[in-house]
mmCIF file of C-alpha atoms in Angstrom:
data_model
loop_
_atom_site.group_PDB
_atom_site.id
_atom_site.type_symbol
_atom_site.label_atom_id
_atom_site.label_comp_id
_atom_site.label_asym_id
_atom_site.label_seq_id
_atom_site.Cartn_x
_atom_site.Cartn_y
_atom_site.Cartn_z
ATOM 1 C CA MET Q 1 -3.485 -14.695 9.403
ATOM 2 C CA GLY Q 2 -0.908 -12.109 9.192
ATOM 3 C CA ALA Q 3 -0.220 -11.432 12.529
ATOM 4 C CA SER Q 4 3.223 -10.597 12.405
ATOM 5 C CA ARG Q 5 2.430 -7.823 9.924
ATOM 6 C CA LYS Q 6 3.257 -4.270 11.398
ATOM 7 C CA LEU Q 7 2.198 -1.064 10.323
ATOM 8 C CA PRO Q 8 5.646 1.573 9.690
ATOM 9 C CA VAL Q 9 3.766 4.384 11.078
ATOM 10 C CA GLU Q 10 6.793 6.103 12.382
ATOM 11 C CA SER Q 11 9.017 5.814 8.862
ATOM 12 C CA LEU Q 12 5.493 6.824 6.958
ATOM 13 C CA ALA Q 13 5.082 9.889 8.915
ATOM 14 C CA ALA Q 14 9.137 10.851 8.520
ATOM 15 C CA ALA Q 15 8.224 10.209 4.637
ATOM 16 C CA VAL Q 16 5.107 12.245 4.853
ATOM 17 C CA THR Q 17 6.935 15.405 6.450
ATOM 18 C CA PHE Q 18 10.269 14.998 3.983
ATOM 19 C CA LEU Q 19 7.866 15.093 0.909
ATOM 20 C CA HIS Q 20 5.795 17.975 2.497
ATOM 21 C CA GLU Q 21 9.036 19.850 3.472
ATOM 22 C CA PHE Q 22 10.492 19.280 -0.325
ATOM 23 C CA ALA Q 23 7.154 20.404 -1.726
ATOM 24 C CA ILE Q 24 6.888 23.430 0.247
ATOM 25 C CA LEU Q 25 10.346 24.217 -0.737
ATOM 26 C CA TYR Q 26 10.114 23.392 -4.444
ATOM 27 C CA PHE Q 27 6.989 25.750 -4.587
ATOM 28 C CA ALA Q 28 8.242 28.455 -3.037
ATOM 29 C CA LEU Q 29 11.267 28.485 -5.010
ATOM 30 C CA ARG Q 30 9.187 28.137 -8.274
ATOM 31 C CA THR Q 31 7.140 30.705 -7.157
ATOM 32 C CA MET Q 32 10.053 33.493 -6.666
ATOM 33 C CA ALA Q 33 11.413 32.287 -10.042
ATOM 34 C CA SER Q 34 8.897 33.027 -11.585
ATOM 35 C CA LYS Q 35 7.580 36.117 -9.932
ATOM 36 C CA ALA Q 36 11.243 37.915 -10.683
ATOM 37 C CA ALA Q 37 14.061 36.165 -11.577
ATOM 38 C CA ALA Q 38 16.260 39.038 -11.090
ATOM 39 C CA VAL Q 39 15.386 39.733 -7.535
ATOM 40 C CA ALA Q 40 17.361 37.618 -5.284
ATOM 41 C CA VAL Q 41 15.281 34.682 -3.087
ATOM 42 C CA ASP Q 42 14.536 35.872 0.131
ATOM 43 C CA PHE Q 43 16.087 33.063 2.391
ATOM 44 C CA ALA Q 44 15.198 34.475 5.834
ATOM 45 C CA ARG Q 45 11.477 33.957 4.639
ATOM 46 C CA ILE Q 46 12.188 30.737 3.672
ATOM 47 C CA TYR Q 47 14.491 29.940 6.756
ATOM 48 C CA SER Q 48 12.060 30.999 9.297
ATOM 49 C CA SER Q 49 8.355 30.975 7.381
ATOM 50 C CA LEU Q 50 8.085 27.672 5.713
ATOM 51 C CA GLY Q 51 8.373 25.178 8.835
ATOM 52 C CA LEU Q 52 11.700 23.208 7.395
ATOM 53 C CA GLY Q 53 13.319 20.373 8.857
ATOM 54 C CA LYS Q 54 17.072 20.531 10.642
ATOM 55 C CA GLU Q 55 18.576 18.963 7.551
ATOM 56 C CA THR Q 56 16.496 20.562 4.884
ATOM 57 C CA VAL Q 57 17.941 24.353 6.389
ATOM 58 C CA SER Q 58 21.408 23.322 7.096
ATOM 59 C CA SER Q 59 21.507 21.758 3.375
ATOM 60 C CA LEU Q 60 20.158 24.791 1.719
ATOM 61 C CA GLN Q 61 22.663 27.089 3.727
ATOM 62 C CA ALA Q 62 25.604 24.892 2.515
ATOM 63 C CA PHE Q 63 24.426 25.309 -0.796
ATOM 64 C CA ARG Q 64 23.971 29.237 -0.491
ATOM 65 C CA LYS Q 65 27.401 29.276 0.871
ATOM 66 C CA ARG Q 66 28.638 27.440 -1.840
ATOM 67 C CA HIS Q 67 27.194 29.864 -4.630
ATOM 68 C CA SER Q 68 28.188 33.108 -2.572
ATOM 69 C CA ASP Q 69 32.183 31.639 -2.399
ATOM 70 C CA ALA Q 70 31.828 31.411 -6.343
ATOM 71 C CA GLN Q 71 30.150 34.662 -6.921
ATOM 72 C CA ARG Q 72 33.360 36.466 -4.762
ATOM 73 C CA LEU Q 73 35.735 34.235 -6.567
ATOM 74 C CA ASN Q 74 34.520 35.504 -9.644
ATOM 75 C CA ASN Q 75 34.478 38.974 -8.647
ATOM 76 C CA THR Q 76 38.078 38.913 -7.541
ATOM 77 C CA TYR Q 77 39.263 37.433 -10.693
ATOM 78 C CA ASN Q 78 37.126 39.848 -12.819
ATOM 79 C CA ASN Q 79 38.683 42.833 -10.834
ATOM 80 C CA LEU Q 80 42.441 41.870 -11.290
ATOM 81 C CA PRO Q 81 43.986 44.184 -14.040
ATOM 82 C CA THR Q 82 44.371 42.852 -17.628
ATOM 83 C CA THR Q 83 46.596 45.271 -18.662
ATOM 84 C CA VAL Q 84 50.572 45.308 -18.506
ATOM 85 C CA ASN Q 85 52.125 48.600 -18.504
ATOM 86 C CA PHE Q 86 55.111 48.390 -20.499
ATOM 87 C CA GLU Q 87 56.373 51.952 -20.417
ATOM 88 C CA HIS Q 88 56.705 51.008 -16.838
ATOM 89 C CA TYR Q 89 59.189 48.112 -17.695
ATOM 90 C CA ARG Q 90 61.077 50.017 -20.112
ATOM 91 C CA SER Q 91 62.266 52.723 -17.592
ATOM 92 C CA VAL Q 92 62.991 50.069 -15.260
ATOM 93 C CA LEU Q 93 64.985 47.499 -17.683
ATOM 94 C CA ASN Q 94 67.856 48.284 -19.534
ATOM 95 C CA ASN Q 95 67.392 45.773 -22.161
ATOM 96 C CA LYS Q 96 64.804 47.397 -24.058
ATOM 97 C CA ALA Q 97 64.687 45.085 -26.724
ATOM 98 C CA ILE Q 98 63.185 42.424 -24.756
ATOM 99 C CA VAL Q 99 60.416 44.389 -23.637
ATOM 100 C CA ASP Q 100 59.622 45.211 -27.335
ATOM 101 C CA GLU Q 101 59.389 41.782 -28.202
ATOM 102 C CA ALA Q 102 57.124 41.333 -25.146
ATOM 103 C CA GLU Q 103 55.014 43.884 -26.211
ATOM 104 C CA LYS Q 104 54.430 42.637 -29.729
ATOM 105 C CA LEU Q 105 54.158 38.826 -28.425
ATOM 106 C CA LEU Q 106 51.393 40.081 -26.002
ATOM 107 C CA LYS Q 107 49.750 42.238 -29.045
ATOM 108 C CA ASP Q 108 50.332 39.609 -31.214
ATOM 109 C CA PHE Q 109 48.531 37.331 -28.688
ATOM 110 C CA LYS Q 110 44.820 35.780 -29.947
ATOM 111 C CA PRO Q 111 43.321 33.169 -27.618
ATOM 112 C CA VAL Q 112 41.782 30.066 -29.309
ATOM 113 C CA SER Q 113 38.384 30.704 -29.995
ATOM 114 C CA TYR Q 114 36.466 27.312 -29.224
ATOM 115 C CA ASP Q 115 33.092 26.886 -30.675
ATOM 116 C CA VAL Q 116 31.203 26.769 -27.785
ATOM 117 C CA GLY Q 117 27.247 26.708 -29.657
ATOM 118 C CA ALA Q 118 27.491 22.566 -29.315
ATOM 119 C CA HIS Q 119 28.281 22.844 -25.674
ATOM 120 C CA ILE Q 120 25.565 25.194 -25.212
ATOM 121 C CA LYS Q 121 23.305 23.204 -27.176
ATOM 122 C CA ALA Q 122 23.853 20.079 -25.109
ATOM 123 C CA ILE Q 123 23.569 22.120 -21.957
ATOM 124 C CA GLU Q 124 20.057 23.319 -23.306
ATOM 125 C CA THR Q 125 19.228 19.953 -24.034
ATOM 126 C CA PHE Q 126 20.123 18.825 -20.577
ATOM 127 C CA GLU Q 127 18.092 21.724 -19.130
ATOM 128 C CA ALA Q 128 15.288 21.086 -20.940
ATOM 129 C CA LYS Q 129 15.463 17.179 -19.885
ATOM 130 C CA ALA Q 130 16.383 18.305 -16.074
ATOM 131 C CA VAL Q 131 12.992 20.602 -16.490
ATOM 132 C CA ALA Q 132 10.610 18.085 -17.786
ATOM 133 C CA LYS Q 133 12.009 15.512 -15.528
ATOM 134 C CA ALA Q 134 11.510 17.793 -12.705
ATOM 135 C CA LYS Q 135 8.020 18.274 -13.615
ATOM 136 C CA GLU Q 136 7.517 14.644 -13.683
ATOM 137 C CA THR Q 137 8.864 14.021 -10.290
ATOM 138 C CA GLU Q 138 6.806 17.245 -9.176
ATOM 139 C CA GLN Q 139 3.503 15.484 -10.715
ATOM 140 C CA LYS Q 140 4.731 11.795 -9.239
ATOM 141 C CA ILE Q 141 5.603 13.540 -5.650
ATOM 142 C CA ASP Q 142 1.824 14.957 -5.485
ATOM 143 C CA VAL Q 143 0.587 11.528 -6.032
ATOM 144 C CA GLU Q 144 2.822 10.034 -3.518
ATOM 145 C CA LEU Q 145 1.860 12.765 -1.321
ATOM 146 C CA LYS Q 146 -1.586 12.082 -1.656
ATOM 147 C CA GLN Q 147 -1.689 8.496 -1.008
ATOM 148 C CA LEU Q 148 0.636 8.907 2.122
ATOM 149 C CA GLN Q 149 -2.183 11.475 3.437
ATOM 150 C CA GLU Q 150 -4.602 8.908 2.576
ATOM 151 C CA THR Q 151 -2.815 6.365 4.379
ATOM 152 C CA LEU Q 152 -2.027 8.662 7.237
ATOM 153 C CA ALA Q 153 -5.523 9.985 7.609
ATOM 154 C CA ASN Q 154 -6.645 6.269 7.647
ATOM 155 C CA ILE Q 155 -4.290 5.392 10.019
ATOM 156 C CA GLU Q 156 -5.024 8.469 12.443
ATOM 157 C CA GLU Q 157 -8.807 7.657 12.148
ATOM 158 C CA ALA Q 158 -8.835 4.046 12.790
ATOM 159 C CA ARG Q 159 -10.492 2.998 16.057
ATOM 160 C CA PRO Q 160 -8.399 2.511 19.362
ATOM 161 C CA PHE Q 161 -7.860 -1.537 19.723
ATOM 162 C CA ASP Q 162 -10.040 -1.898 22.936
ATOM 163 C CA GLN Q 163 -13.237 0.072 20.565
ATOM 164 C CA LEU Q 164 -13.032 -2.993 18.232
ATOM 165 C CA THR Q 165 -16.181 -5.021 17.544
ATOM 166 C CA VAL Q 166 -16.675 -8.751 16.660
ATOM 167 C CA ASP Q 167 -18.045 -7.290 13.511
ATOM 168 C CA ASP Q 168 -14.739 -5.121 12.822
ATOM 169 C CA VAL Q 169 -12.562 -8.175 12.694
ATOM 170 C CA ALA Q 170 -14.842 -10.251 10.884
ATOM 171 C CA LYS Q 171 -14.879 -7.880 8.355
ATOM 172 C CA ALA Q 172 -11.507 -7.220 8.257
ATOM 173 C CA HIS Q 173 -10.367 -11.035 8.132
ATOM 174 C CA PRO Q 174 -12.974 -13.093 6.807
ATOM 175 C CA ARG Q 175 -10.631 -16.181 7.211
ATOM 176 C CA ILE Q 176 -11.498 -15.996 10.582
ATOM 177 C CA VAL Q 177 -15.446 -16.686 9.933
ATOM 178 C CA GLU Q 178 -14.440 -19.318 7.507
ATOM 179 C CA THR Q 179 -12.252 -20.971 10.212
ATOM 180 C CA VAL Q 180 -15.066 -20.662 12.423
ATOM 181 C CA GLU Q 181 -17.574 -22.334 10.113
ATOM 182 C CA THR Q 182 -15.251 -25.248 9.347
ATOM 183 C CA MET Q 183 -14.728 -25.928 13.521
ATOM 184 C CA LEU Q 184 -18.591 -25.781 13.694
ATOM 185 C CA LYS Q 185 -18.785 -28.124 10.849
ATOM 186 C CA LYS Q 186 -16.460 -30.703 12.665
ATOM 187 C CA GLY Q 187 -18.226 -30.179 15.849
ATOM 188 C CA LYS Q 188 -15.370 -28.281 17.760
ATOM 189 C CA TRP Q 189 -17.095 -25.527 19.732
ATOM 190 C CA THR Q 190 -13.776 -24.416 21.873
ATOM 191 C CA VAL Q 191 -10.710 -22.507 21.296
ATOM 192 C CA PRO Q 192 -7.996 -24.346 22.466
ATOM 193 C CA GLY Q 193 -5.996 -22.110 24.938
ATOM 194 C CA TYR Q 194 -8.693 -19.784 25.459
ATOM 195 C CA LYS Q 195 -9.708 -21.295 29.255
ATOM 196 C CA GLU Q 196 -5.741 -20.968 30.087
ATOM 197 C CA LYS Q 197 -5.910 -17.511 28.998
ATOM 198 C CA PHE Q 198 -9.053 -16.128 29.692
ATOM 199 C CA GLY Q 199 -10.509 -18.275 32.327
ATOM 200 C CA ASP Q 200 -14.044 -19.482 32.474
ATOM 201 C CA LEU Q 201 -16.748 -18.945 34.446
ATOM 202 C CA ASN Q 202 -17.466 -22.359 35.838
ATOM 203 C CA LEU Q 203 -18.295 -22.781 39.395
ATOM 204 C CA MET Q 204 -17.612 -26.610 39.399
ATOM 205 C CA MET X 1 -63.261 -43.141 31.408
ATOM 206 C CA PRO X 2 -59.541 -43.292 33.523
ATOM 207 C CA GLN X 3 -58.254 -45.079 30.661
ATOM 208 C CA LEU X 4 -57.871 -41.743 28.796
ATOM 209 C CA LEU X 5 -56.284 -40.182 31.757
ATOM 210 C CA PRO X 6 -52.631 -40.000 30.491
ATOM 211 C CA PHE X 7 -53.888 -38.112 26.873
ATOM 212 C CA PHE X 8 -54.888 -35.444 29.195
ATOM 213 C CA PHE X 9 -51.232 -34.518 29.355
ATOM 214 C CA PHE X 10 -50.762 -34.730 25.472
ATOM 215 C CA ASN X 11 -50.679 -31.083 25.147
ATOM 216 C CA GLN X 12 -48.187 -30.408 27.981
ATOM 217 C CA ILE X 13 -46.137 -33.083 26.141
ATOM 218 C CA VAL X 14 -46.141 -31.629 22.996
ATOM 219 C CA ILE X 15 -45.298 -27.843 24.396
ATOM 220 C CA THR X 16 -42.324 -29.090 25.924
ATOM 221 C CA PHE X 17 -41.070 -30.755 22.976
ATOM 222 C CA ILE X 18 -41.302 -27.548 20.735
ATOM 223 C CA ILE X 19 -40.105 -25.211 23.377
ATOM 224 C CA LEU X 20 -36.982 -27.914 23.909
ATOM 225 C CA PHE X 21 -36.002 -28.287 20.348
ATOM 226 C CA SER X 22 -36.634 -24.923 19.485
ATOM 227 C CA ILE X 23 -33.976 -23.863 22.778
ATOM 228 C CA VAL X 24 -31.553 -26.574 20.725
ATOM 229 C CA TYR X 25 -31.973 -24.810 17.375
ATOM 230 C CA ILE X 26 -31.635 -21.254 18.585
ATOM 231 C CA LEU X 27 -28.852 -21.790 20.606
ATOM 232 C CA SER X 28 -26.784 -24.153 17.872
ATOM 233 C CA LYS X 29 -27.585 -22.061 15.054
ATOM 234 C CA TYR X 30 -27.382 -18.536 16.554
ATOM 235 C CA VAL X 31 -26.077 -18.292 20.428
ATOM 236 C CA LEU X 32 -23.407 -20.374 20.263
ATOM 237 C CA PRO X 33 -21.526 -20.207 16.993
ATOM 238 C CA LEU X 34 -21.461 -16.214 17.837
ATOM 239 C CA ASN X 35 -20.016 -17.018 21.001
ATOM 240 C CA LEU X 36 -17.293 -19.359 19.382
ATOM 241 C CA LEU X 37 -16.646 -16.536 16.837
ATOM 242 C CA THR X 38 -16.025 -13.893 19.656
ATOM 243 C CA ARG X 39 -13.775 -16.391 21.531
ATOM 244 C CA VAL X 40 -11.814 -16.981 18.545
ATOM 245 C CA ILE X 41 -11.325 -13.481 17.474
ATOM 246 C CA ARG X 42 -10.642 -12.085 21.124
ATOM 247 C CA SER X 43 -7.445 -14.932 21.123
ATOM 248 C CA TYR X 44 -6.819 -13.876 17.513
ATOM 249 C CA ILE X 45 -6.375 -10.029 18.202
ATOM 250 C CA THR X 46 -4.462 -10.830 21.873
ATOM 251 C CA ILE X 47 -1.982 -12.574 19.689
ATOM 252 C CA LEU X 48 -1.821 -9.274 17.427
ATOM 253 C CA SER X 49 -1.582 -7.301 20.101
ATOM 254 C CA LYS X 50 0.982 -9.394 22.352
ATOM 255 C CA LYS X 51 3.519 -9.271 18.913
ATOM 256 C CA ASN X 52 3.155 -5.697 18.134
#
């Protein structure tokens, strides 16, 4: 009669918490992005006010660190000089011809141009797909979150074990009532093992 | 008429049988099945609570 079925209350609660945090983070980032794309994301507020879990915060911090590292590297390479002072080499080196040759080579050098349109197009289609998928996931998560909340509310509102009534159990498991009816038809008026477990009030 | 004397107790006999059969009927139809159901459910939820 489903006696060994166990409700995964803890994992359910953890799932609800995770989905809750994910949804909070998602909506917060989305709101910030939509309000002003140029304004930096207020991470201090995200860490403190949204009530995120430790793992979420640490992964968010790792992501932020990666981003700032990449930005720093980009700045460093942007600030490096891109011109060569040939006059200096002319004054230093005796062999002027090689300096002239080097200057000519450098002037003549043209970086090969690639057609990045196809790549950009691919990236854009990928982005569109990703956004569509994210929206789909968001809707899915919303539905799932709702269901999980319902289940959680159901669990929380369930009456404690010692307040169950016969009618509750009979309603939840109509097979018990059927079993009792067949027992009565067969003339069995006792439950095997009941007396050993609960005793009776017989004096004799 | 002394030969009619036993028939003066007929009403008592009838009432007694009526009460007896109605008690048996009520017990077998309503009281004891509920009792059995309670016992079965008590055993069942005890098994449940011990396993979990």
